[in-house]
Amino acid sequence: MMVGSIVLFGPPGAGKGTQAGRIVDLTGKPQVSTGDMLRSAVKAGSPMGMAAKKFMDAGLLVPDEVIIGLIEERLQEDDADSGVLFDGFPRTIPQAESLERIADVTSVISIEVPDDAIVERIVGRRMDPETGEIYHVTFKPAPTEIESRLIQRPDDNEDTVRARLEAYHTQTAPLADWYAERGLLISIDGNASIEEVGSSVEAAVRTND
Ligand code: AMP
């Protein structure tokens, strides 16, 4: 029987990926990021990856059946037995309903950031392909010696961000109430420094122990 899992919830650019590392260190639960899984499938050129890429490039959500299939497969791995940290999943009510049937979610940590802060965060975001570490040109500059190898996600441009925000507000945001009704939602202010948000995330994880 799988023990409790945590959901990291919030708009694109809220800092979910950045804060996930801290939760993994604190709890030992593996991070399960549907965005990372989809990007790996795109890179591998699998039929699923090719189909998903069209949605991702347009800033739209990948269909629920695809995502639920990915998650079902991932939760069968041995390291999922002691619960996982979901990052970027669920993103729709049908996804949350499916998740309810296959895992025990014990808390949902929602990182709240207003829309006007998000575009600046996403457009300045860069990733180190060697370590997966996420940087920001202004808020978290990378060391000079690795600057030349940093990459920008293809969907991290202003037009796509607007579409992703729209998808978030219409399809994902209603999940906050859905989880609040179940007594699982812990909201934290994500419009602060990485360290401050990190402390709130840590407090939320400890409260839940
Ligand atoms: P992320 O890295 O979480 O921002 O996800 C990048 C893109 O992958 C999103 O804009 C969606 O196109 C797709 N995606 C990731 N997770 C999900 C999900 N749970 N449901 C639907 N689409 C997703």
PDB file of C-alpha atoms and ligand atoms in Angstrom:
ATOM      1  CA  MET A   1       0.000   0.000   0.000  1.00  0.00           C
ATOM      2  CA  MET A   2       1.353   3.343  -1.029  1.00  0.00           C
ATOM      3  CA  VAL A   3       1.742   5.874   1.799  1.00  0.00           C
ATOM      4  CA  GLY A   4       0.947   9.570   1.562  1.00  0.00           C
ATOM      5  CA  SER A   5       1.826  11.710  -1.410  1.00  0.00           C
ATOM      6  CA  ILE A   6       2.171  15.485  -1.649  1.00  0.00           C
ATOM      7  CA  VAL A   7       0.917  17.664  -4.519  1.00  0.00           C
ATOM      8  CA  LEU A   8       2.805  20.843  -5.373  1.00  0.00           C
ATOM      9  CA  PHE A   9       0.237  23.129  -6.968  1.00  0.00           C
ATOM     10  CA  GLY A  10       0.353  26.546  -8.611  1.00  0.00           C
ATOM     11  CA  PRO A  11       0.496  28.473 -11.874  1.00  0.00           C
ATOM     12  CA  PRO A  12       3.348  28.015 -14.354  1.00  0.00           C
ATOM     13  CA  GLY A  13       6.358  29.920 -13.068  1.00  0.00           C
ATOM     14  CA  ALA A  14       5.238  29.798  -9.427  1.00  0.00           C
ATOM     15  CA  GLY A  15       8.510  28.101  -8.478  1.00  0.00           C
ATOM     16  CA  LYS A  16       7.207  24.531  -8.184  1.00  0.00           C
ATOM     17  CA  GLY A  17      10.283  23.013  -9.843  1.00  0.00           C
ATOM     18  CA  THR A  18      12.636  25.147  -7.754  1.00  0.00           C
ATOM     19  CA  GLN A  19      10.928  24.269  -4.473  1.00  0.00           C
ATOM     20  CA  ALA A  20      10.431  20.594  -5.316  1.00  0.00           C
ATOM     21  CA  GLY A  21      14.097  19.856  -4.540  1.00  0.00           C
ATOM     22  CA  ARG A  22      13.649  21.099  -1.001  1.00  0.00           C
ATOM     23  CA  ILE A  23      10.639  18.841  -0.406  1.00  0.00           C
ATOM     24  CA  VAL A  24      12.496  15.858  -1.864  1.00  0.00           C
ATOM     25  CA  ASP A  25      15.386  16.536   0.565  1.00  0.00           C
ATOM     26  CA  LEU A  26      13.005  16.875   3.508  1.00  0.00           C
ATOM     27  CA  THR A  27      10.777  13.882   2.842  1.00  0.00           C
ATOM     28  CA  GLY A  28      12.821  11.509   0.685  1.00  0.00           C
ATOM     29  CA  LYS A  29       9.835  11.188  -1.648  1.00  0.00           C
ATOM     30  CA  PRO A  30      10.708  11.141  -5.363  1.00  0.00           C
ATOM     31  CA  GLN A  31       9.590  14.067  -7.520  1.00  0.00           C
ATOM     32  CA  VAL A  32       7.079  13.116 -10.204  1.00  0.00           C
ATOM     33  CA  SER A  33       6.860  15.968 -12.711  1.00  0.00           C
ATOM     34  CA  THR A  34       4.545  15.344 -15.654  1.00  0.00           C
ATOM     35  CA  GLY A  35       6.191  18.287 -17.474  1.00  0.00           C
ATOM     36  CA  ASP A  36       9.634  16.632 -17.134  1.00  0.00           C
ATOM     37  CA  MET A  37       8.214  13.259 -18.184  1.00  0.00           C
ATOM     38  CA  LEU A  38       6.633  14.819 -21.275  1.00  0.00           C
ATOM     39  CA  ARG A  39       9.833  16.688 -22.169  1.00  0.00           C
ATOM     40  CA  SER A  40      11.763  13.373 -21.955  1.00  0.00           C
ATOM     41  CA  ALA A  41       9.205  11.742 -24.269  1.00  0.00           C
ATOM     42  CA  VAL A  42       9.559  14.655 -26.713  1.00  0.00           C
ATOM     43  CA  LYS A  43      13.353  14.321 -26.619  1.00  0.00           C
ATOM     44  CA  ALA A  44      13.143  10.559 -27.164  1.00  0.00           C
ATOM     45  CA  GLY A  45      10.881  11.206 -30.161  1.00  0.00           C
ATOM     46  CA  SER A  46       8.271   8.630 -29.060  1.00  0.00           C
ATOM     47  CA  PRO A  47       4.820   8.772 -30.713  1.00  0.00           C
ATOM     48  CA  MET A  48       3.340   9.972 -27.405  1.00  0.00           C
ATOM     49  CA  GLY A  49       6.043  12.656 -27.163  1.00  0.00           C
ATOM     50  CA  MET A  50       5.391  13.865 -30.715  1.00  0.00           C
ATOM     51  CA  ALA A  51       1.663  14.116 -30.031  1.00  0.00           C
ATOM     52  CA  ALA A  52       2.202  15.894 -26.693  1.00  0.00           C
ATOM     53  CA  LYS A  53       4.639  18.405 -28.213  1.00  0.00           C
ATOM     54  CA  LYS A  54       1.894  20.055 -30.273  1.00  0.00           C
ATOM     55  CA  PHE A  55      -0.075  20.861 -27.139  1.00  0.00           C
ATOM     56  CA  MET A  56       2.994  21.940 -25.152  1.00  0.00           C
ATOM     57  CA  ASP A  57       4.267  24.297 -27.857  1.00  0.00           C
ATOM     58  CA  ALA A  58       0.824  25.911 -28.024  1.00  0.00           C
ATOM     59  CA  GLY A  59       0.657  26.337 -24.238  1.00  0.00           C
ATOM     60  CA  LEU A  60      -2.302  23.942 -24.009  1.00  0.00           C
ATOM     61  CA  LEU A  61      -2.798  21.033 -21.641  1.00  0.00           C
ATOM     62  CA  VAL A  62      -1.995  17.555 -22.911  1.00  0.00           C
ATOM     63  CA  PRO A  63      -5.180  15.374 -22.902  1.00  0.00           C
ATOM     64  CA  ASP A  64      -6.082  13.793 -19.566  1.00  0.00           C
ATOM     65  CA  GLU A  65      -5.901  10.175 -20.836  1.00  0.00           C
ATOM     66  CA  VAL A  66      -2.261  10.615 -21.825  1.00  0.00           C
ATOM     67  CA  ILE A  67      -1.318  12.169 -18.491  1.00  0.00           C
ATOM     68  CA  ILE A  68      -3.224   9.626 -16.410  1.00  0.00           C
ATOM     69  CA  GLY A  69      -1.551   6.795 -18.346  1.00  0.00           C
ATOM     70  CA  LEU A  70       1.878   8.264 -17.618  1.00  0.00           C
ATOM     71  CA  ILE A  71       1.115   8.601 -13.917  1.00  0.00           C
ATOM     72  CA  GLU A  72      -0.321   5.087 -13.589  1.00  0.00           C
ATOM     73  CA  GLU A  73       2.835   3.676 -15.108  1.00  0.00           C
ATOM     74  CA  ARG A  74       5.128   5.835 -12.952  1.00  0.00           C
ATOM     75  CA  LEU A  75       3.386   4.858  -9.694  1.00  0.00           C
ATOM     76  CA  GLN A  76       4.147   1.209 -10.386  1.00  0.00           C
ATOM     77  CA  GLU A  77       7.875   1.831  -9.862  1.00  0.00           C
ATOM     78  CA  ASP A  78       9.235   0.611  -6.505  1.00  0.00           C
ATOM     79  CA  ASP A  79      10.306   4.063  -5.344  1.00  0.00           C
ATOM     80  CA  ALA A  80       6.672   5.227  -5.388  1.00  0.00           C
ATOM     81  CA  ASP A  81       5.705   2.838  -2.563  1.00  0.00           C
ATOM     82  CA  SER A  82       6.402   5.421   0.140  1.00  0.00           C
ATOM     83  CA  GLY A  83       4.501   8.202  -1.620  1.00  0.00           C
ATOM     84  CA  VAL A  84       5.713  10.765  -4.135  1.00  0.00           C
ATOM     85  CA  LEU A  85       5.824  14.500  -4.687  1.00  0.00           C
ATOM     86  CA  PHE A  86       3.605  15.418  -7.642  1.00  0.00           C
ATOM     87  CA  ASP A  87       4.828  18.526  -9.461  1.00  0.00           C
ATOM     88  CA  GLY A  88       2.580  19.956 -12.178  1.00  0.00           C
ATOM     89  CA  PHE A  89       0.000  17.189 -11.710  1.00  0.00           C
ATOM     90  CA  PRO A  90      -2.988  17.065 -11.365  1.00  0.00           C
ATOM     91  CA  ARG A  91      -3.947  19.993 -13.582  1.00  0.00           C
ATOM     92  CA  THR A  92      -7.646  19.233 -14.164  1.00  0.00           C
ATOM     93  CA  ILE A  93     -10.489  17.886 -12.022  1.00  0.00           C
ATOM     94  CA  PRO A  94     -10.654  14.598 -14.002  1.00  0.00           C
ATOM     95  CA  GLN A  95      -6.913  14.120 -13.337  1.00  0.00           C
ATOM     96  CA  ALA A  96      -7.483  14.707  -9.596  1.00  0.00           C
ATOM     97  CA  GLU A  97     -10.399  12.247  -9.606  1.00  0.00           C
ATOM     98  CA  SER A  98      -8.218   9.597 -11.241  1.00  0.00           C
ATOM     99  CA  LEU A  99      -5.420  10.289  -8.790  1.00  0.00           C
ATOM    100  CA  GLU A 100      -7.808   9.849  -5.860  1.00  0.00           C
ATOM    101  CA  ARG A 101      -8.380   6.271  -6.997  1.00  0.00           C
ATOM    102  CA  ILE A 102      -4.703   5.306  -7.226  1.00  0.00           C
ATOM    103  CA  ALA A 103      -2.861   7.283  -4.529  1.00  0.00           C
ATOM    104  CA  ASP A 104      -3.361   8.767  -1.079  1.00  0.00           C
ATOM    105  CA  VAL A 105      -2.776  12.519  -1.285  1.00  0.00           C
ATOM    106  CA  THR A 106      -2.204  13.884   2.228  1.00  0.00           C
ATOM    107  CA  SER A 107      -1.486  17.520   1.380  1.00  0.00           C
ATOM    108  CA  VAL A 108      -1.602  19.975  -1.490  1.00  0.00           C
ATOM    109  CA  ILE A 109       0.840  22.854  -1.201  1.00  0.00           C
ATOM    110  CA  SER A 110      -0.366  25.725  -3.337  1.00  0.00           C
ATOM    111  CA  ILE A 111       2.203  28.394  -4.266  1.00  0.00           C
ATOM    112  CA  GLU A 112       0.283  31.564  -5.124  1.00  0.00           C
ATOM    113  CA  VAL A 113       1.782  34.115  -7.509  1.00  0.00           C
ATOM    114  CA  PRO A 114      -0.125  36.907  -9.301  1.00  0.00           C
ATOM    115  CA  ASP A 115      -0.214  36.827 -13.112  1.00  0.00           C
ATOM    116  CA  ASP A 116       1.796  40.005 -13.599  1.00  0.00           C
ATOM    117  CA  ALA A 117       4.800  38.488 -11.796  1.00  0.00           C
ATOM    118  CA  ILE A 118       4.624  35.261 -13.786  1.00  0.00           C
ATOM    119  CA  VAL A 119       5.508  36.489 -17.247  1.00  0.00           C
ATOM    120  CA  GLU A 120       8.749  38.093 -16.011  1.00  0.00           C
ATOM    121  CA  ARG A 121       9.643  34.941 -14.105  1.00  0.00           C
ATOM    122  CA  ILE A 122       9.068  32.583 -17.019  1.00  0.00           C
ATOM    123  CA  VAL A 123      10.638  34.641 -19.769  1.00  0.00           C
ATOM    124  CA  GLY A 124      13.866  34.976 -17.701  1.00  0.00           C
ATOM    125  CA  ARG A 125      13.974  31.293 -16.754  1.00  0.00           C
ATOM    126  CA  ARG A 126      16.979  29.201 -17.868  1.00  0.00           C
ATOM    127  CA  MET A 127      17.932  25.588 -17.212  1.00  0.00           C
ATOM    128  CA  ASP A 128      21.252  23.816 -16.889  1.00  0.00           C
ATOM    129  CA  PRO A 129      20.793  20.689 -19.054  1.00  0.00           C
ATOM    130  CA  GLU A 130      23.594  18.902 -17.186  1.00  0.00           C
ATOM    131  CA  THR A 131      22.151  19.160 -13.676  1.00  0.00           C
ATOM    132  CA  GLY A 132      18.514  20.141 -14.285  1.00  0.00           C
ATOM    133  CA  GLU A 133      19.072  23.165 -12.011  1.00  0.00           C
ATOM    134  CA  ILE A 134      16.733  26.096 -12.761  1.00  0.00           C
ATOM    135  CA  TYR A 135      18.101  29.659 -12.855  1.00  0.00           C
ATOM    136  CA  HIS A 136      16.694  33.109 -13.631  1.00  0.00           C
ATOM    137  CA  VAL A 137      18.583  35.884 -15.425  1.00  0.00           C
ATOM    138  CA  THR A 138      17.679  38.383 -12.679  1.00  0.00           C
ATOM    139  CA  PHE A 139      16.428  36.478  -9.641  1.00  0.00           C
ATOM    140  CA  LYS A 140      18.866  33.560  -9.620  1.00  0.00           C
ATOM    141  CA  PRO A 141      21.797  34.116 -11.995  1.00  0.00           C
ATOM    142  CA  ALA A 142      23.855  31.072 -12.919  1.00  0.00           C
ATOM    143  CA  PRO A 143      27.629  30.969 -12.267  1.00  0.00           C
ATOM    144  CA  THR A 144      29.471  32.599 -15.216  1.00  0.00           C
ATOM    145  CA  GLU A 145      31.331  29.409 -16.130  1.00  0.00           C
ATOM    146  CA  ILE A 146      28.128  27.517 -16.970  1.00  0.00           C
ATOM    147  CA  GLU A 147      26.242  30.422 -18.570  1.00  0.00           C
ATOM    148  CA  SER A 148      26.974  29.342 -22.142  1.00  0.00           C
ATOM    149  CA  ARG A 149      25.407  25.912 -21.722  1.00  0.00           C
ATOM    150  CA  LEU A 150      22.089  27.133 -20.255  1.00  0.00           C
ATOM    151  CA  ILE A 151      18.952  26.512 -22.276  1.00  0.00           C
ATOM    152  CA  GLN A 152      15.516  28.086 -22.432  1.00  0.00           C
ATOM    153  CA  ARG A 153      12.412  25.915 -22.676  1.00  0.00           C
ATOM    154  CA  PRO A 154      10.709  26.378 -26.068  1.00  0.00           C
ATOM    155  CA  ASP A 155       7.409  27.151 -24.302  1.00  0.00           C
ATOM    156  CA  ASP A 156       8.985  29.834 -22.077  1.00  0.00           C
ATOM    157  CA  ASN A 157       8.218  32.728 -24.432  1.00  0.00           C
ATOM    158  CA  GLU A 158       5.736  35.501 -23.775  1.00  0.00           C
ATOM    159  CA  ASP A 159       2.982  34.365 -26.195  1.00  0.00           C
ATOM    160  CA  THR A 160       2.979  30.791 -24.952  1.00  0.00           C
ATOM    161  CA  VAL A 161       3.049  31.957 -21.336  1.00  0.00           C
ATOM    162  CA  ARG A 162      -0.212  33.862 -21.894  1.00  0.00           C
ATOM    163  CA  ALA A 163      -1.834  30.694 -23.273  1.00  0.00           C
ATOM    164  CA  ARG A 164      -0.471  28.637 -20.347  1.00  0.00           C
ATOM    165  CA  LEU A 165      -1.885  31.152 -17.865  1.00  0.00           C
ATOM    166  CA  GLU A 166      -5.251  31.013 -19.578  1.00  0.00           C
ATOM    167  CA  ALA A 167      -5.210  27.196 -19.367  1.00  0.00           C
ATOM    168  CA  TYR A 168      -4.252  27.499 -15.708  1.00  0.00           C
ATOM    169  CA  HIS A 169      -7.131  29.820 -14.830  1.00  0.00           C
ATOM    170  CA  THR A 170      -9.812  27.921 -16.705  1.00  0.00           C
ATOM    171  CA  GLN A 171      -8.770  24.300 -16.170  1.00  0.00           C
ATOM    172  CA  THR A 172      -6.382  24.083 -13.205  1.00  0.00           C
ATOM    173  CA  ALA A 173      -7.271  26.845 -10.719  1.00  0.00           C
ATOM    174  CA  PRO A 174     -10.701  25.272  -9.889  1.00  0.00           C
ATOM    175  CA  LEU A 175      -8.753  22.408  -8.335  1.00  0.00           C
ATOM    176  CA  ALA A 176      -7.736  24.680  -5.435  1.00  0.00           C
ATOM    177  CA  ASP A 177     -11.362  24.727  -4.207  1.00  0.00           C
ATOM    178  CA  TRP A 178     -11.720  21.024  -4.945  1.00  0.00           C
ATOM    179  CA  TYR A 179      -8.780  20.244  -2.647  1.00  0.00           C
ATOM    180  CA  ALA A 180      -9.833  22.873  -0.064  1.00  0.00           C
ATOM    181  CA  GLU A 181     -13.220  21.133   0.232  1.00  0.00           C
ATOM    182  CA  ARG A 182     -11.330  17.949   1.085  1.00  0.00           C
ATOM    183  CA  GLY A 183      -9.303  19.777   3.756  1.00  0.00           C
ATOM    184  CA  LEU A 184      -6.004  19.189   1.950  1.00  0.00           C
ATOM    185  CA  LEU A 185      -5.053  22.648   0.653  1.00  0.00           C
ATOM    186  CA  ILE A 186      -2.213  24.638   2.242  1.00  0.00           C
ATOM    187  CA  SER A 187      -1.777  28.006   0.477  1.00  0.00           C
ATOM    188  CA  ILE A 188       1.477  29.892   0.644  1.00  0.00           C
ATOM    189  CA  ASP A 189       2.526  33.264  -0.753  1.00  0.00           C
ATOM    190  CA  GLY A 190       4.847  32.598  -3.678  1.00  0.00           C
ATOM    191  CA  ASN A 191       5.419  36.254  -4.472  1.00  0.00           C
ATOM    192  CA  ALA A 192       8.582  36.465  -2.364  1.00  0.00           C
ATOM    193  CA  SER A 193      12.241  35.463  -2.583  1.00  0.00           C
ATOM    194  CA  ILE A 194      13.193  31.843  -3.296  1.00  0.00           C
ATOM    195  CA  GLU A 195      14.434  31.544   0.313  1.00  0.00           C
ATOM    196  CA  GLU A 196      11.251  32.985   1.835  1.00  0.00           C
ATOM    197  CA  VAL A 197       9.034  30.750  -0.273  1.00  0.00           C
ATOM    198  CA  GLY A 198      11.319  27.843   0.673  1.00  0.00           C
ATOM    199  CA  SER A 199      10.758  28.493   4.395  1.00  0.00           C
ATOM    200  CA  SER A 200       6.981  28.549   3.923  1.00  0.00           C
ATOM    201  CA  VAL A 201       7.134  25.340   1.887  1.00  0.00           C
ATOM    202  CA  GLU A 202       9.227  23.705   4.591  1.00  0.00           C
ATOM    203  CA  ALA A 203       6.755  24.787   7.302  1.00  0.00           C
ATOM    204  CA  ALA A 204       3.873  23.383   5.218  1.00  0.00           C
ATOM    205  CA  VAL A 205       5.631  20.018   4.831  1.00  0.00           C
ATOM    206  CA  ARG A 206       6.431  19.835   8.572  1.00  0.00           C
ATOM    207  CA  THR A 207       2.857  20.719   9.599  1.00  0.00           C
ATOM    208  CA  ASN A 208       1.763  17.741   7.617  1.00  0.00           C
ATOM    209  CA  ASP A 209       4.087  15.231   9.332  1.00  0.00           C
TER     210      ASP A 209
HETATM  211  P1  AMP B   1       5.282  22.168 -16.850  1.00  0.00           P
HETATM  212  O1  AMP B   1       6.712  21.798 -16.990  1.00  0.00           O
HETATM  213  O2  AMP B   1       4.646  21.559 -15.634  1.00  0.00           O
HETATM  214  O3  AMP B   1       5.059  23.662 -16.933  1.00  0.00           O
HETATM  215  O4  AMP B   1       4.512  21.540 -18.111  1.00  0.00           O
HETATM  216  C1  AMP B   1       4.837  21.921 -19.430  1.00  0.00           C
HETATM  217  C2  AMP B   1       3.696  21.575 -20.372  1.00  0.00           C
HETATM  218  O5  AMP B   1       3.473  20.156 -20.343  1.00  0.00           O
HETATM  219  C3  AMP B   1       2.355  22.192 -20.023  1.00  0.00           C
HETATM  220  O6  AMP B   1       2.212  23.500 -20.544  1.00  0.00           O
HETATM  221  C4  AMP B   1       1.387  21.195 -20.661  1.00  0.00           C
HETATM  222  O7  AMP B   1       1.332  21.358 -22.068  1.00  0.00           O
HETATM  223  C5  AMP B   1       2.068  19.872 -20.387  1.00  0.00           C
HETATM  224  N1  AMP B   1       1.675  19.282 -19.078  1.00  0.00           N
HETATM  225  C6  AMP B   1       2.475  19.047 -18.009  1.00  0.00           C
HETATM  226  N2  AMP B   1       1.794  18.494 -17.000  1.00  0.00           N
HETATM  227  C7  AMP B   1       0.517  18.362 -17.435  1.00  0.00           C
HETATM  228  C8  AMP B   1      -0.686  17.861 -16.864  1.00  0.00           C
HETATM  229  N3  AMP B   1      -0.722  17.376 -15.604  1.00  0.00           N
HETATM  230  N4  AMP B   1      -1.818  17.897 -17.613  1.00  0.00           N
HETATM  231  C9  AMP B   1      -1.806  18.365 -18.875  1.00  0.00           C
HETATM  232  N5  AMP B   1      -0.719  18.859 -19.476  1.00  0.00           N
HETATM  233  C10 AMP B   1       0.437  18.858 -18.784  1.00  0.00           C
END
